[in-house]
């Protein structure tokens, strides 16, 4: 076994580093010849649009800290210090929207989002500050424990000495994206650098194409010999080159003739290539094409369904990453038993006005929604409890299953069956049932045959 001992290692054996922390080698040049990184990719309109849509969607969702009640329900834990940090202001420099938008942008571009956790003497979280993912690395010490190394700059912390800061896992809120080791996520930009590089190349080609007046190159023919062809070429380019000089009328002298060079089919198709690359980038981030401006495959009948699928299949996985990472890093083991963090996605799933009203009507008629439940979802004022705002109502003609058919089969004294509409119980002179207790000695008047329940 001595020969093969170095080939097999225990998975749980502590290592000095994590495999996922060395993902930056995927960055750099693409097959299209364009350098691709997170910042150059953001100059692509499709990438910028996808990142902005997802970052603003997650940042705009209501984020609340809830606690379980003794009755088995839940309520907002507004008295907990963490509620204000998550819902309103994670630190004195930014709002909750800006904080979540920044971290979500990091998560989409670098595959990881980091925030430093500031605690007080009671071990309570008092602030959260974003950290740049490209300056963070995740490693293990000699005991196999994780630690974070942040390469700081003088602009970030001018009072601190040294170029790196060591942070413990309890001091970092880490939200990883899709990765190979479960600890560090991989950048979507790095994984799709060839597709993004091709989109950058197509955009650059289109810019140069239209910078020449959207006209292909051509040949100036002269019947004689030109003494200074460079001067003629520059004069022609300065007069008719550029998109601002497109469609100008050219005046040719001395028998000169302009012959344009026909555009190749490959060049003529570059607009369709650009369109395909936009869909390719939208596919990377799982964003419906109509949300980045491509309405070719969208219609009035399916665009709402595509929007609902965006919430369920695109936003929901990101939201779950956020919720579980926040609970893992910011809540103590005891608090996890009674507290939990939740994004509210209901507002994005309610559909159009008519669909919402139909849903509310069903919930109201079946007794699982009150008037105030509906009004809170529609951001309307509550109806006072004494006026019935919290009542749960059901239709009066509903009855338990065990009572269904109790009066279905009625027989008479002679053994014949009658329908419930034909049933007439014998009544005494006072209008009460003759068979009721206390009326044994009464002499009721029989107007119809007596009915019996089977």
C-alpha positions as CSV (number, residue, x, y, z in Angstrom):
1,X,0.0,0.0,0.0
2,X,3.0,2.3,0.2
3,X,2.9,3.0,-3.5
4,X,-0.8,4.0,-3.5
5,X,-0.9,5.7,-0.1
6,X,-0.5,9.2,-1.6
7,X,-3.5,8.6,-4.0
8,X,-6.2,8.0,-1.4
9,X,-6.9,10.6,1.2
10,X,-9.7,10.9,3.8
11,X,-12.4,13.3,2.9
12,X,-12.7,14.6,6.5
13,X,-8.9,15.0,7.0
14,X,-8.1,18.6,7.7
15,X,-6.4,20.4,4.8
16,X,-4.6,23.7,4.6
17,X,-6.9,25.2,2.0
18,X,-10.2,24.7,0.3
19,X,-10.5,23.6,-3.3
20,X,-13.1,26.3,-4.0
21,X,-10.9,29.3,-3.0
22,X,-8.7,29.0,-6.1
23,X,-11.3,29.6,-8.7
24,X,-9.8,32.8,-10.2
25,X,-7.8,30.8,-12.8
26,X,-11.0,30.6,-14.9
27,X,-10.8,34.3,-15.5
28,X,-8.9,35.9,-18.4
29,X,-9.0,35.6,-22.1
30,X,-11.8,34.0,-23.9
31,X,-11.9,32.0,-27.2
32,X,-13.2,35.1,-29.0
33,X,-10.0,36.9,-28.0
34,X,-11.6,39.3,-25.5
35,X,-10.6,39.6,-21.9
36,X,-13.5,38.7,-19.6
37,X,-13.7,39.5,-15.9
38,X,-16.5,40.7,-13.6
39,X,-16.0,44.4,-14.5
40,X,-15.7,44.0,-18.2
41,X,-18.7,41.7,-18.3
42,X,-20.8,44.4,-16.6
43,X,-20.2,46.7,-19.6
44,X,-22.4,44.3,-21.6
45,X,-25.9,45.5,-21.5
46,X,-27.4,41.9,-21.2
47,X,-25.1,41.1,-18.2
48,X,-25.8,44.5,-16.5
49,X,-29.6,44.0,-17.1
50,X,-29.6,40.5,-15.6
51,X,-27.5,41.5,-12.6
52,X,-29.6,44.6,-11.9
53,X,-32.9,42.7,-12.2
54,X,-31.9,40.0,-9.7
55,X,-30.2,42.3,-7.3
56,X,-33.1,44.8,-7.2
57,X,-35.6,42.0,-6.9
58,X,-33.9,40.4,-3.9
59,X,-33.2,43.9,-2.3
60,X,-36.8,45.0,-2.8
61,X,-38.4,42.0,-1.1
62,X,-39.7,42.5,2.5
63,X,-37.3,40.8,4.9
64,X,-38.6,40.1,8.4
65,X,-37.4,38.3,11.5
66,X,-40.2,36.1,13.0
67,X,-40.6,34.3,16.2
68,X,-42.9,31.3,17.1
69,X,-45.7,32.0,19.5
70,X,-46.9,29.7,22.3
71,X,-50.2,29.1,20.4
72,X,-48.3,27.6,17.5
73,X,-48.4,30.7,15.3
74,X,-45.8,33.3,14.3
75,X,-45.3,37.0,14.7
76,X,-42.7,39.6,13.8
77,X,-39.8,39.8,16.3
78,X,-39.7,43.6,16.2
79,X,-38.1,43.8,19.7
80,X,-35.1,41.8,18.6
81,X,-32.0,43.9,17.7
82,X,-31.5,41.9,14.5
83,X,-34.9,42.9,13.1
84,X,-33.8,46.5,12.6
85,X,-30.5,45.5,11.0
86,X,-32.2,43.2,8.4
87,X,-35.3,45.2,7.7
88,X,-34.1,48.8,7.9
89,X,-30.4,49.6,8.4
90,X,-27.6,47.0,8.7
91,X,-25.1,49.8,9.4
92,X,-25.0,53.6,9.7
93,X,-23.8,54.1,6.2
94,X,-26.5,52.2,4.1
95,X,-30.1,51.1,4.0
96,X,-31.2,47.5,3.9
97,X,-32.1,47.8,0.2
98,X,-28.6,49.1,-0.7
99,X,-26.9,46.5,1.5
100,X,-28.8,43.6,0.0
101,X,-28.4,45.0,-3.5
102,X,-24.6,45.2,-3.1
103,X,-24.3,41.7,-1.7
104,X,-26.5,40.2,-4.4
105,X,-24.4,41.9,-7.1
106,X,-21.3,40.3,-5.6
107,X,-23.1,37.0,-5.5
108,X,-24.0,37.2,-9.2
109,X,-20.6,38.4,-10.4
110,X,-18.2,36.6,-8.1
111,X,-20.3,33.7,-6.9
112,X,-19.9,34.7,-3.3
113,X,-21.1,37.5,-1.0
114,X,-19.3,38.4,2.2
115,X,-20.2,40.8,5.0
116,X,-18.3,41.5,8.2
117,X,-20.3,40.9,11.4
118,X,-19.8,43.5,14.2
119,X,-20.8,42.3,17.6
120,X,-21.0,44.0,21.0
121,X,-19.9,42.7,24.4
122,X,-23.1,40.7,24.7
123,X,-22.3,38.9,21.5
124,X,-25.2,40.7,19.8
125,X,-25.0,41.7,16.1
126,X,-24.9,45.5,15.9
127,X,-23.8,46.0,12.3
128,X,-23.1,44.3,9.0
129,X,-20.6,45.7,6.4
130,X,-20.1,44.4,2.8
131,X,-16.7,43.0,1.9
132,X,-15.3,42.7,-1.7
133,X,-15.3,39.0,-2.8
134,X,-12.2,39.4,-5.0
135,X,-10.2,40.3,-1.9
136,X,-11.4,37.4,0.2
137,X,-10.0,33.9,0.4
138,X,-11.2,30.9,2.5
139,X,-8.6,28.5,4.0
140,X,-8.2,26.0,6.8
141,X,-5.7,26.1,9.7
142,X,-3.6,23.2,10.9
143,X,-6.6,21.9,13.0
144,X,-8.9,22.0,9.9
145,X,-10.9,25.0,11.1
146,X,-12.1,27.5,8.5
147,X,-10.8,31.1,8.5
148,X,-11.2,34.0,6.1
149,X,-8.4,36.2,4.9
150,X,-9.3,39.6,3.6
151,X,-6.8,41.7,1.7
152,X,-7.6,45.2,2.7
153,X,-6.7,48.5,1.0
154,X,-5.7,51.8,2.6
155,X,-8.9,53.4,1.5
156,X,-11.0,50.8,3.4
157,X,-9.1,51.0,6.8
158,X,-6.4,53.6,6.8
159,X,-5.9,53.2,10.6
160,X,-5.1,49.5,10.5
161,X,-1.6,48.2,9.9
162,X,-0.8,45.3,7.7
163,X,-2.2,44.3,4.3
164,X,-4.5,41.4,5.4
165,X,-7.1,40.7,8.1
166,X,-7.9,37.3,9.5
167,X,-11.5,36.8,10.3
168,X,-13.2,33.8,12.1
169,X,-16.3,32.2,10.6
170,X,-18.4,33.8,13.4
171,X,-17.3,37.2,12.1
172,X,-18.3,36.7,8.5
173,X,-21.7,36.5,6.8
174,X,-20.9,34.3,3.8
175,X,-23.5,33.6,1.1
176,X,-22.0,31.1,-1.4
177,X,-23.4,30.5,-4.8
178,X,-23.1,27.3,-6.9
179,X,-19.8,25.6,-6.2
180,X,-18.0,22.3,-6.1
181,X,-17.1,22.0,-2.4
182,X,-20.1,23.5,-0.7
183,X,-18.0,26.2,0.9
184,X,-17.1,28.6,-1.9
185,X,-19.2,29.5,-4.9
186,X,-17.9,29.8,-8.5
187,X,-18.4,32.9,-10.5
188,X,-21.1,32.7,-13.3
189,X,-19.0,35.1,-15.3
190,X,-16.0,32.8,-15.1
191,X,-18.0,29.8,-16.1
192,X,-19.5,31.5,-19.1
193,X,-16.6,33.6,-20.2
194,X,-16.6,32.3,-23.7
195,X,-20.3,33.2,-24.3
196,X,-19.7,36.7,-22.7
197,X,-16.5,37.1,-24.7
198,X,-18.3,36.4,-27.9
199,X,-21.0,38.9,-27.0
200,X,-18.3,41.6,-26.3
201,X,-16.6,40.8,-29.7
202,X,-20.0,41.1,-31.5
203,X,-20.7,44.4,-29.8
204,X,-17.3,45.8,-30.6
205,X,-17.6,44.7,-34.3
206,X,-21.0,46.4,-34.5
207,X,-19.7,49.6,-33.0
208,X,-16.9,49.7,-35.6
209,X,-19.3,48.8,-38.4
210,X,-21.6,51.7,-37.6
211,X,-18.8,54.0,-36.9
212,X,-18.0,53.8,-40.6
213,X,-21.4,55.1,-41.6
214,X,-22.9,51.6,-41.7
215,X,-21.2,51.2,-45.1
216,X,-18.8,48.5,-46.1
217,X,-15.4,49.3,-47.5
218,X,-15.1,50.3,-51.1
219,X,-12.7,51.1,-54.0
220,X,-12.1,54.6,-55.6
221,X,-11.2,54.1,-59.3
222,X,-9.3,56.7,-61.3
223,X,-8.7,56.5,-65.0
224,X,-5.2,57.9,-64.7
225,X,-2.4,57.8,-62.1
226,X,-2.9,59.5,-58.7
227,X,0.2,61.2,-57.4
228,X,-0.9,61.1,-53.7
229,X,-3.4,58.3,-53.0
230,X,-3.0,58.7,-49.2
231,X,-4.3,62.2,-49.4
232,X,-7.3,61.1,-51.5
233,X,-8.1,58.3,-49.1
234,X,-7.9,60.6,-46.0
235,X,-10.0,63.2,-47.7
236,X,-12.7,60.7,-48.6
237,X,-12.7,59.2,-45.1
238,X,-12.9,62.6,-43.4
239,X,-15.8,63.7,-45.7
240,X,-17.9,60.5,-45.8
241,X,-16.7,58.3,-43.0
242,X,-18.5,58.0,-39.6
243,X,-22.1,57.6,-38.8
244,X,-22.6,61.4,-38.8
245,X,-21.7,61.5,-42.5
246,X,-23.9,58.7,-43.6
247,X,-26.0,59.2,-46.7
248,X,-24.1,62.3,-47.8
249,X,-23.9,63.0,-51.5
250,X,-20.4,62.4,-53.0
251,X,-19.1,64.5,-55.9
252,X,-16.4,62.7,-57.9
253,X,-14.0,64.5,-60.2
254,X,-11.5,63.6,-62.9
255,X,-13.5,60.6,-63.9
256,X,-13.2,58.9,-60.6
257,X,-15.7,56.1,-59.7
258,X,-16.6,54.6,-56.4
259,X,-17.2,50.8,-56.2
260,X,-18.5,49.5,-52.9
261,X,-17.4,46.0,-51.7
262,X,-20.5,43.9,-51.0
263,X,-21.0,42.9,-47.4
264,X,-20.4,39.2,-46.7
265,X,-23.2,37.0,-45.4
266,X,-21.3,36.4,-42.2
267,X,-21.1,40.2,-41.6
268,X,-24.8,40.6,-42.5
269,X,-25.7,38.0,-39.8
270,X,-23.9,39.6,-36.9
271,X,-27.0,41.3,-35.6
272,X,-28.7,37.9,-35.2
273,X,-25.6,36.7,-33.5
274,X,-25.7,39.5,-31.0
275,X,-29.4,38.7,-30.4
276,X,-28.5,35.0,-29.7
277,X,-25.8,36.0,-27.3
278,X,-28.2,38.1,-25.3
279,X,-30.5,35.1,-24.9
280,X,-27.4,33.1,-24.0
281,X,-26.5,35.5,-21.2
282,X,-30.1,35.5,-20.0
283,X,-29.9,31.7,-19.9
284,X,-26.8,31.9,-17.6
285,X,-28.7,33.9,-15.0
286,X,-32.0,32.1,-15.7
287,X,-33.8,35.4,-16.5
288,X,-36.7,35.3,-18.9
289,X,-35.8,37.0,-22.2
290,X,-38.7,39.4,-22.0
291,X,-37.2,40.9,-18.8
292,X,-34.1,41.9,-20.7
293,X,-36.0,43.5,-23.6
294,X,-36.5,40.5,-26.0
295,X,-40.2,40.2,-26.5
296,X,-40.1,38.0,-29.6
297,X,-41.4,34.9,-27.9
298,X,-43.6,36.7,-25.4
299,X,-47.3,37.4,-25.7
300,X,-50.2,38.7,-23.6
301,X,-51.2,35.1,-22.8
302,X,-47.8,33.8,-21.6
303,X,-45.9,36.8,-20.2
304,X,-47.6,36.6,-16.8
305,X,-46.8,32.9,-16.6
306,X,-43.1,33.6,-17.4
307,X,-43.0,36.2,-14.7
308,X,-44.4,33.7,-12.1
309,X,-41.8,31.2,-13.2
310,X,-39.1,33.8,-12.7
311,X,-40.3,34.1,-9.1
312,X,-40.5,30.4,-8.4
313,X,-37.5,29.1,-10.3
314,X,-35.1,32.0,-10.4
315,X,-35.7,34.2,-7.3
316,X,-36.7,31.4,-4.8
317,X,-33.4,29.5,-4.9
318,X,-31.5,32.8,-4.3
319,X,-33.9,33.7,-1.5
320,X,-33.3,30.4,0.2
321,X,-29.6,30.9,0.1
322,X,-30.0,34.2,1.8
323,X,-32.4,33.0,4.5
324,X,-30.3,29.9,5.5
325,X,-27.0,31.8,5.4
326,X,-28.4,34.6,7.6
327,X,-29.8,32.1,10.1
328,X,-26.6,30.1,10.2
329,X,-24.4,33.1,10.8
330,X,-26.4,35.6,12.8
331,X,-28.6,33.5,15.1
332,X,-27.3,31.6,18.1
333,X,-28.2,27.9,18.6
334,X,-30.9,28.9,21.2
335,X,-32.4,31.6,19.0
336,X,-32.7,29.2,16.1
337,X,-35.3,27.3,18.1
338,X,-37.6,30.2,18.3
339,X,-36.6,32.7,15.5
340,X,-36.3,32.4,11.8
341,X,-35.8,34.8,8.8
342,X,-38.2,35.0,5.9
343,X,-38.4,37.0,2.7
344,X,-42.0,37.7,1.6
345,X,-42.5,36.6,-1.9
346,X,-46.3,36.6,-1.8
347,X,-46.6,40.1,-3.3
348,X,-44.8,38.8,-6.5
349,X,-47.0,35.7,-6.8
350,X,-50.4,37.3,-6.6
351,X,-51.0,37.9,-10.3
352,X,-53.2,40.5,-11.8
353,X,-56.1,42.3,-10.1
354,X,-58.8,40.0,-11.3
355,X,-56.9,36.8,-10.3
356,X,-56.3,38.3,-6.8
357,X,-59.9,39.2,-6.3
358,X,-61.0,35.7,-7.3
359,X,-58.5,34.2,-4.9
360,X,-59.6,36.5,-2.1
361,X,-63.3,35.6,-2.7
362,X,-62.5,31.8,-2.5
363,X,-60.5,32.3,0.7
364,X,-63.2,34.5,2.2
365,X,-66.1,32.2,1.4
366,X,-64.3,29.1,2.7
367,X,-63.4,30.7,6.0
368,X,-59.6,30.8,5.9
369,X,-59.3,34.5,5.2
370,X,-60.9,37.4,7.1
371,X,-61.6,40.9,5.7
372,X,-58.5,42.2,7.5
373,X,-56.3,39.5,6.1
374,X,-57.3,40.6,2.6
375,X,-56.9,44.3,3.3
376,X,-53.4,43.8,4.7
377,X,-52.3,42.0,1.5
378,X,-53.8,45.0,-0.5
379,X,-52.1,47.5,1.8
380,X,-55.5,48.9,3.0
381,X,-56.5,50.0,6.5
382,X,-57.8,47.4,8.9
383,X,-61.5,47.2,9.8
384,X,-62.1,47.4,13.6
385,X,-62.6,44.1,15.3
386,X,-65.9,45.2,16.8
387,X,-67.1,45.8,13.2
388,X,-66.3,42.2,12.2
389,X,-63.0,42.8,10.4
390,X,-61.4,39.7,12.0
391,X,-64.4,37.3,11.5
392,X,-63.9,34.1,9.5
393,X,-67.1,33.2,7.7
394,X,-68.4,30.2,5.8
395,X,-71.5,29.6,3.7
396,X,-74.5,28.7,5.8
397,X,-75.6,25.7,3.6
398,X,-72.4,23.8,4.5
399,X,-72.7,20.9,7.0
400,X,-70.4,18.2,8.3
401,X,-69.9,15.1,6.1
402,X,-71.3,12.8,8.8
403,X,-74.7,14.6,8.7
404,X,-74.9,14.5,4.9
405,X,-78.0,12.4,3.9
406,X,-79.4,12.2,7.4
407,X,-82.9,13.2,6.1
408,X,-82.5,11.5,2.7
409,X,-84.6,8.4,3.3
410,X,-87.9,8.8,5.1
411,X,-90.5,6.0,5.4
412,X,-94.1,6.2,6.4
413,X,-96.1,3.8,8.6
414,X,-97.1,1.7,5.7
415,X,-93.5,1.2,4.6
416,X,-93.5,3.7,1.7
417,X,-90.7,6.1,1.1
418,X,-91.2,9.8,0.8
419,X,-88.7,12.6,-0.3
420,X,-87.6,15.2,2.3
421,X,-90.0,17.7,0.8
422,X,-92.9,15.4,1.5
423,X,-92.0,14.9,5.2
424,X,-94.4,16.5,7.6
425,X,-93.9,15.7,11.2
426,X,-96.9,15.5,13.5
427,X,-97.4,18.6,15.5
428,X,-99.4,19.2,18.6
429,X,-101.7,22.1,19.0
430,X,-98.9,24.3,20.4
431,X,-96.9,23.8,17.3
432,X,-94.3,21.4,18.9
433,X,-93.2,18.0,17.9
434,X,-95.6,15.5,19.3
435,X,-92.8,13.0,20.0
436,X,-90.7,15.5,21.9
437,X,-90.1,15.0,25.6
438,X,-92.9,16.2,27.9
439,X,-95.7,15.7,25.3
440,X,-96.5,12.0,25.9
441,X,-100.0,12.8,27.0
442,X,-100.8,15.4,24.3
443,X,-103.3,14.6,21.6
444,X,-101.9,16.1,18.4
445,X,-104.0,16.5,15.3
446,X,-102.8,14.3,12.5
447,X,-103.0,16.1,9.2
448,X,-100.6,13.7,7.3
449,X,-99.1,10.3,7.7
450,X,-96.4,10.2,10.3
451,X,-92.8,10.0,9.0
452,X,-90.0,8.0,10.5
453,X,-86.2,8.5,10.0
454,X,-84.4,5.4,8.9
